[in-house]
């Protein structure tokens, strides 16, 4: 009986964490009444010595921009450590190409349990070179990856918000390498 309770508690905790991550992403991408709205251009410099808040980080200069196959680009906008022992990586997946492209199935990775749940970003990993460890995308109790899923075709110029959740490296590790199959690797900073 305690195993069932533990599973339900974990599911609830995972659902709460995912909902919070999505809510933060929605706030960061929302069209609120910013006083500085006219200043947001593609070429506006952002080197003024102040760190952006997490919401601002969603739309300002990304932590990393990774190029993939067929014109796909992943801009990682945040990597936030939370008190529950997780790191949530948020970003934007965009088709920079001139024609629609099918999201490669390789992004799901090759683990049978993740692949059977459909296309996702389940193949993503964080590599802690300092601690010599690799962290894989977390899964819920049914084996579903805690990441954006249901990926299929992206039209030219189309983009959408994505997230991936990982176990957190030790608190003194703030820099990791983000890897996703078919994309270039990139170094990102973990905040929080």
PDB file of C-alpha atoms in Angstrom:
ATOM      1  CA  UNK A   1       0.000   0.000   0.000  1.00  0.00           C
ATOM      2  CA  UNK A   2       2.853   2.424   0.748  1.00  0.00           C
ATOM      3  CA  UNK A   3       4.336   1.818  -2.719  1.00  0.00           C
ATOM      4  CA  UNK A   4       1.093   3.001  -4.355  1.00  0.00           C
ATOM      5  CA  UNK A   5       1.030   6.073  -2.116  1.00  0.00           C
ATOM      6  CA  UNK A   6       4.677   6.814  -3.016  1.00  0.00           C
ATOM      7  CA  UNK A   7       3.908   6.508  -6.735  1.00  0.00           C
ATOM      8  CA  UNK A   8       0.945   8.848  -6.423  1.00  0.00           C
ATOM      9  CA  UNK A   9       3.032  11.316  -4.431  1.00  0.00           C
ATOM     10  CA  UNK A  10       5.785  11.213  -7.063  1.00  0.00           C
ATOM     11  CA  UNK A  11       3.285  11.721  -9.877  1.00  0.00           C
ATOM     12  CA  UNK A  12       1.824  14.679  -8.012  1.00  0.00           C
ATOM     13  CA  UNK A  13       5.276  16.176  -7.439  1.00  0.00           C
ATOM     14  CA  UNK A  14       6.231  15.665 -11.093  1.00  0.00           C
ATOM     15  CA  UNK A  15       2.949  17.150 -12.311  1.00  0.00           C
ATOM     16  CA  UNK A  16       3.416  20.161 -10.023  1.00  0.00           C
ATOM     17  CA  UNK A  17       7.013  20.675 -11.215  1.00  0.00           C
ATOM     18  CA  UNK A  18       6.024  20.404 -14.882  1.00  0.00           C
ATOM     19  CA  UNK A  19       3.075  22.756 -14.393  1.00  0.00           C
ATOM     20  CA  UNK A  20       5.308  25.292 -12.639  1.00  0.00           C
ATOM     21  CA  UNK A  21       7.868  25.087 -15.458  1.00  0.00           C
ATOM     22  CA  UNK A  22       5.197  25.585 -18.090  1.00  0.00           C
ATOM     23  CA  UNK A  23       3.691  28.485 -16.148  1.00  0.00           C
ATOM     24  CA  UNK A  24       7.093  30.189 -15.912  1.00  0.00           C
ATOM     25  CA  UNK A  25       7.587  29.639 -19.638  1.00  0.00           C
ATOM     26  CA  UNK A  26       4.177  31.144 -20.381  1.00  0.00           C
ATOM     27  CA  UNK A  27       4.889  34.176 -18.198  1.00  0.00           C
ATOM     28  CA  UNK A  28       8.263  34.666 -19.899  1.00  0.00           C
ATOM     29  CA  UNK A  29       6.703  34.524 -23.352  1.00  0.00           C
ATOM     30  CA  UNK A  30       3.511  36.410 -22.492  1.00  0.00           C
ATOM     31  CA  UNK A  31       2.556  39.735 -23.959  1.00  0.00           C
ATOM     32  CA  UNK A  32       2.380  41.697 -20.690  1.00  0.00           C
ATOM     33  CA  UNK A  33       2.578  45.458 -20.574  1.00  0.00           C
ATOM     34  CA  UNK A  34       6.343  45.985 -20.513  1.00  0.00           C
ATOM     35  CA  UNK A  35       7.366  49.636 -20.576  1.00  0.00           C
ATOM     36  CA  UNK A  36      10.455  48.665 -22.605  1.00  0.00           C
ATOM     37  CA  UNK A  37       8.471  46.886 -25.354  1.00  0.00           C
ATOM     38  CA  UNK A  38       9.473  49.227 -28.241  1.00  0.00           C
ATOM     39  CA  UNK A  39      13.148  48.527 -27.541  1.00  0.00           C
ATOM     40  CA  UNK A  40      12.924  44.794 -28.330  1.00  0.00           C
ATOM     41  CA  UNK A  41      14.533  44.283 -31.712  1.00  0.00           C
ATOM     42  CA  UNK A  42      16.513  41.394 -33.114  1.00  0.00           C
ATOM     43  CA  UNK A  43      19.717  43.446 -33.052  1.00  0.00           C
ATOM     44  CA  UNK A  44      19.317  45.271 -29.734  1.00  0.00           C
ATOM     45  CA  UNK A  45      22.501  44.834 -27.680  1.00  0.00           C
ATOM     46  CA  UNK A  46      22.054  43.437 -24.165  1.00  0.00           C
ATOM     47  CA  UNK A  47      25.452  43.985 -22.544  1.00  0.00           C
ATOM     48  CA  UNK A  48      24.711  46.495 -19.825  1.00  0.00           C
ATOM     49  CA  UNK A  49      26.129  44.567 -16.858  1.00  0.00           C
ATOM     50  CA  UNK A  50      22.805  43.604 -15.299  1.00  0.00           C
ATOM     51  CA  UNK A  51      21.576  40.052 -15.155  1.00  0.00           C
ATOM     52  CA  UNK A  52      18.079  39.490 -16.542  1.00  0.00           C
ATOM     53  CA  UNK A  53      15.371  38.018 -14.340  1.00  0.00           C
ATOM     54  CA  UNK A  54      14.218  34.464 -15.221  1.00  0.00           C
ATOM     55  CA  UNK A  55      11.205  35.874 -17.083  1.00  0.00           C
ATOM     56  CA  UNK A  56      13.362  38.283 -19.060  1.00  0.00           C
ATOM     57  CA  UNK A  57      15.816  35.446 -19.781  1.00  0.00           C
ATOM     58  CA  UNK A  58      13.114  33.726 -21.802  1.00  0.00           C
ATOM     59  CA  UNK A  59      13.197  36.404 -24.490  1.00  0.00           C
ATOM     60  CA  UNK A  60      16.690  37.870 -24.217  1.00  0.00           C
ATOM     61  CA  UNK A  61      19.998  36.402 -25.323  1.00  0.00           C
ATOM     62  CA  UNK A  62      19.899  32.601 -24.906  1.00  0.00           C
ATOM     63  CA  UNK A  63      22.393  30.598 -22.868  1.00  0.00           C
ATOM     64  CA  UNK A  64      23.225  28.630 -26.027  1.00  0.00           C
ATOM     65  CA  UNK A  65      22.060  28.317 -29.632  1.00  0.00           C
ATOM     66  CA  UNK A  66      22.509  24.845 -31.048  1.00  0.00           C
ATOM     67  CA  UNK A  67      22.142  23.970 -34.720  1.00  0.00           C
ATOM     68  CA  UNK A  68      20.610  20.679 -35.776  1.00  0.00           C
ATOM     69  CA  UNK A  69      19.771  18.953 -39.026  1.00  0.00           C
ATOM     70  CA  UNK A  70      17.388  20.288 -41.704  1.00  0.00           C
ATOM     71  CA  UNK A  71      17.441  23.898 -40.474  1.00  0.00           C
ATOM     72  CA  UNK A  72      16.400  23.136 -36.886  1.00  0.00           C
ATOM     73  CA  UNK A  73      17.794  25.372 -34.148  1.00  0.00           C
ATOM     74  CA  UNK A  74      17.436  25.044 -30.376  1.00  0.00           C
ATOM     75  CA  UNK A  75      17.885  28.202 -28.313  1.00  0.00           C
ATOM     76  CA  UNK A  76      18.300  27.350 -24.626  1.00  0.00           C
ATOM     77  CA  UNK A  77      16.846  30.224 -22.616  1.00  0.00           C
ATOM     78  CA  UNK A  78      17.257  28.941 -19.036  1.00  0.00           C
ATOM     79  CA  UNK A  79      18.617  26.098 -16.937  1.00  0.00           C
ATOM     80  CA  UNK A  80      17.107  26.458 -13.481  1.00  0.00           C
ATOM     81  CA  UNK A  81      17.966  24.341 -10.432  1.00  0.00           C
ATOM     82  CA  UNK A  82      15.085  23.855  -7.990  1.00  0.00           C
ATOM     83  CA  UNK A  83      14.942  22.792  -4.354  1.00  0.00           C
ATOM     84  CA  UNK A  84      13.519  19.375  -5.290  1.00  0.00           C
ATOM     85  CA  UNK A  85      16.811  18.223  -6.798  1.00  0.00           C
ATOM     86  CA  UNK A  86      15.944  18.865 -10.455  1.00  0.00           C
ATOM     87  CA  UNK A  87      17.253  21.064 -13.247  1.00  0.00           C
ATOM     88  CA  UNK A  88      14.697  22.282 -15.770  1.00  0.00           C
ATOM     89  CA  UNK A  89      16.075  23.388 -19.126  1.00  0.00           C
ATOM     90  CA  UNK A  90      13.768  25.663 -21.147  1.00  0.00           C
ATOM     91  CA  UNK A  91      14.218  26.754 -24.710  1.00  0.00           C
ATOM     92  CA  UNK A  92      12.760  27.382 -28.130  1.00  0.00           C
ATOM     93  CA  UNK A  93      12.904  24.891 -30.994  1.00  0.00           C
ATOM     94  CA  UNK A  94      12.743  26.673 -34.362  1.00  0.00           C
ATOM     95  CA  UNK A  95      12.798  25.708 -38.004  1.00  0.00           C
ATOM     96  CA  UNK A  96      15.232  28.206 -39.554  1.00  0.00           C
ATOM     97  CA  UNK A  97      14.999  26.414 -42.903  1.00  0.00           C
ATOM     98  CA  UNK A  98      13.002  27.409 -45.974  1.00  0.00           C
ATOM     99  CA  UNK A  99      10.668  24.382 -45.961  1.00  0.00           C
ATOM    100  CA  UNK A 100       8.787  22.241 -43.460  1.00  0.00           C
ATOM    101  CA  UNK A 101      10.847  19.591 -41.743  1.00  0.00           C
ATOM    102  CA  UNK A 102      10.031  16.440 -39.823  1.00  0.00           C
ATOM    103  CA  UNK A 103      11.478  16.449 -36.312  1.00  0.00           C
ATOM    104  CA  UNK A 104      14.055  13.615 -36.312  1.00  0.00           C
ATOM    105  CA  UNK A 105      13.090  10.566 -34.262  1.00  0.00           C
ATOM    106  CA  UNK A 106      16.703  10.514 -33.013  1.00  0.00           C
ATOM    107  CA  UNK A 107      15.825  13.380 -30.634  1.00  0.00           C
ATOM    108  CA  UNK A 108      13.956  10.828 -28.506  1.00  0.00           C
ATOM    109  CA  UNK A 109      17.163   8.876 -27.962  1.00  0.00           C
ATOM    110  CA  UNK A 110      17.351   5.113 -28.220  1.00  0.00           C
ATOM    111  CA  UNK A 111      16.019   3.909 -24.861  1.00  0.00           C
ATOM    112  CA  UNK A 112      13.089   1.592 -25.552  1.00  0.00           C
ATOM    113  CA  UNK A 113      11.009   2.905 -22.661  1.00  0.00           C
ATOM    114  CA  UNK A 114      11.234   6.507 -23.884  1.00  0.00           C
ATOM    115  CA  UNK A 115      10.887   5.711 -27.600  1.00  0.00           C
ATOM    116  CA  UNK A 116       7.642   3.787 -27.076  1.00  0.00           C
ATOM    117  CA  UNK A 117       6.060   6.989 -25.693  1.00  0.00           C
ATOM    118  CA  UNK A 118       6.383   8.869 -28.996  1.00  0.00           C
ATOM    119  CA  UNK A 119       8.676  11.600 -30.274  1.00  0.00           C
ATOM    120  CA  UNK A 120      10.171  13.814 -27.614  1.00  0.00           C
ATOM    121  CA  UNK A 121      13.435  15.418 -26.547  1.00  0.00           C
ATOM    122  CA  UNK A 122      14.126  12.357 -24.374  1.00  0.00           C
ATOM    123  CA  UNK A 123      17.590  11.862 -25.879  1.00  0.00           C
ATOM    124  CA  UNK A 124      18.910  15.045 -24.245  1.00  0.00           C
ATOM    125  CA  UNK A 125      21.676  14.804 -21.650  1.00  0.00           C
ATOM    126  CA  UNK A 126      23.629  17.133 -19.371  1.00  0.00           C
ATOM    127  CA  UNK A 127      27.325  16.305 -18.983  1.00  0.00           C
ATOM    128  CA  UNK A 128      29.129  17.371 -15.820  1.00  0.00           C
ATOM    129  CA  UNK A 129      32.806  17.239 -16.852  1.00  0.00           C
ATOM    130  CA  UNK A 130      33.951  18.274 -13.380  1.00  0.00           C
ATOM    131  CA  UNK A 131      32.054  15.430 -11.670  1.00  0.00           C
ATOM    132  CA  UNK A 132      32.520  13.047 -14.632  1.00  0.00           C
ATOM    133  CA  UNK A 133      28.796  12.259 -14.831  1.00  0.00           C
ATOM    134  CA  UNK A 134      26.080  12.314 -17.461  1.00  0.00           C
ATOM    135  CA  UNK A 135      22.491  13.130 -16.525  1.00  0.00           C
ATOM    136  CA  UNK A 136      19.596  11.812 -18.621  1.00  0.00           C
ATOM    137  CA  UNK A 137      16.074  13.248 -18.940  1.00  0.00           C
ATOM    138  CA  UNK A 138      13.910  12.156 -16.011  1.00  0.00           C
ATOM    139  CA  UNK A 139      10.912   9.869 -16.493  1.00  0.00           C
ATOM    140  CA  UNK A 140       7.637   9.519 -14.670  1.00  0.00           C
ATOM    141  CA  UNK A 141       6.503   6.232 -13.129  1.00  0.00           C
ATOM    142  CA  UNK A 142       4.981   5.159 -16.469  1.00  0.00           C
ATOM    143  CA  UNK A 143       8.283   5.668 -18.305  1.00  0.00           C
ATOM    144  CA  UNK A 144       7.271   8.893 -20.085  1.00  0.00           C
ATOM    145  CA  UNK A 145      10.121  11.413 -20.379  1.00  0.00           C
ATOM    146  CA  UNK A 146       9.733  14.688 -18.487  1.00  0.00           C
ATOM    147  CA  UNK A 147      10.201  16.757 -21.599  1.00  0.00           C
ATOM    148  CA  UNK A 148       8.260  18.229 -24.455  1.00  0.00           C
ATOM    149  CA  UNK A 149       6.708  15.403 -26.458  1.00  0.00           C
ATOM    150  CA  UNK A 150       4.401  14.888 -29.419  1.00  0.00           C
ATOM    151  CA  UNK A 151       6.876  16.477 -31.825  1.00  0.00           C
ATOM    152  CA  UNK A 152       6.214  15.951 -35.527  1.00  0.00           C
ATOM    153  CA  UNK A 153       6.583  18.467 -38.376  1.00  0.00           C
ATOM    154  CA  UNK A 154       7.673  22.100 -38.005  1.00  0.00           C
ATOM    155  CA  UNK A 155       6.828  24.575 -40.755  1.00  0.00           C
ATOM    156  CA  UNK A 156       9.469  26.979 -42.077  1.00  0.00           C
ATOM    157  CA  UNK A 157       9.945  29.850 -39.615  1.00  0.00           C
ATOM    158  CA  UNK A 158       7.790  28.194 -36.953  1.00  0.00           C
ATOM    159  CA  UNK A 159       9.030  27.898 -33.367  1.00  0.00           C
ATOM    160  CA  UNK A 160       7.670  26.667 -30.057  1.00  0.00           C
ATOM    161  CA  UNK A 161       8.702  26.487 -26.419  1.00  0.00           C
ATOM    162  CA  UNK A 162      10.270  23.256 -25.147  1.00  0.00           C
ATOM    163  CA  UNK A 163      11.466  21.959 -21.783  1.00  0.00           C
ATOM    164  CA  UNK A 164      13.510  19.058 -20.391  1.00  0.00           C
ATOM    165  CA  UNK A 165      13.944  18.052 -16.773  1.00  0.00           C
ATOM    166  CA  UNK A 166      17.062  16.357 -15.389  1.00  0.00           C
ATOM    167  CA  UNK A 167      18.390  15.258 -12.004  1.00  0.00           C
ATOM    168  CA  UNK A 168      20.456  18.133 -10.597  1.00  0.00           C
ATOM    169  CA  UNK A 169      24.238  17.841 -10.487  1.00  0.00           C
ATOM    170  CA  UNK A 170      25.909  18.736  -7.159  1.00  0.00           C
ATOM    171  CA  UNK A 171      25.256  22.323  -6.066  1.00  0.00           C
ATOM    172  CA  UNK A 172      28.856  23.383  -6.745  1.00  0.00           C
ATOM    173  CA  UNK A 173      28.455  22.392 -10.420  1.00  0.00           C
ATOM    174  CA  UNK A 174      27.136  25.402 -12.321  1.00  0.00           C
ATOM    175  CA  UNK A 175      28.429  24.688 -15.823  1.00  0.00           C
ATOM    176  CA  UNK A 176      27.395  21.651 -17.866  1.00  0.00           C
ATOM    177  CA  UNK A 177      27.426  20.592 -21.496  1.00  0.00           C
ATOM    178  CA  UNK A 178      23.989  20.153 -23.040  1.00  0.00           C
ATOM    179  CA  UNK A 179      23.726  17.434 -25.694  1.00  0.00           C
ATOM    180  CA  UNK A 180      20.817  16.472 -27.960  1.00  0.00           C
ATOM    181  CA  UNK A 181      21.130  13.935 -30.806  1.00  0.00           C
ATOM    182  CA  UNK A 182      21.594  15.543 -34.271  1.00  0.00           C
ATOM    183  CA  UNK A 183      22.418  18.937 -32.649  1.00  0.00           C
ATOM    184  CA  UNK A 184      25.757  20.539 -31.840  1.00  0.00           C
ATOM    185  CA  UNK A 185      26.672  20.452 -28.142  1.00  0.00           C
ATOM    186  CA  UNK A 186      26.765  23.606 -26.050  1.00  0.00           C
ATOM    187  CA  UNK A 187      27.941  24.716 -22.625  1.00  0.00           C
ATOM    188  CA  UNK A 188      25.240  26.225 -20.409  1.00  0.00           C
ATOM    189  CA  UNK A 189      25.150  27.779 -16.944  1.00  0.00           C
ATOM    190  CA  UNK A 190      22.781  26.407 -14.292  1.00  0.00           C
ATOM    191  CA  UNK A 191      21.164  29.086 -12.141  1.00  0.00           C
ATOM    192  CA  UNK A 192      19.456  28.768  -8.791  1.00  0.00           C
TER     193      UNK A 192
END
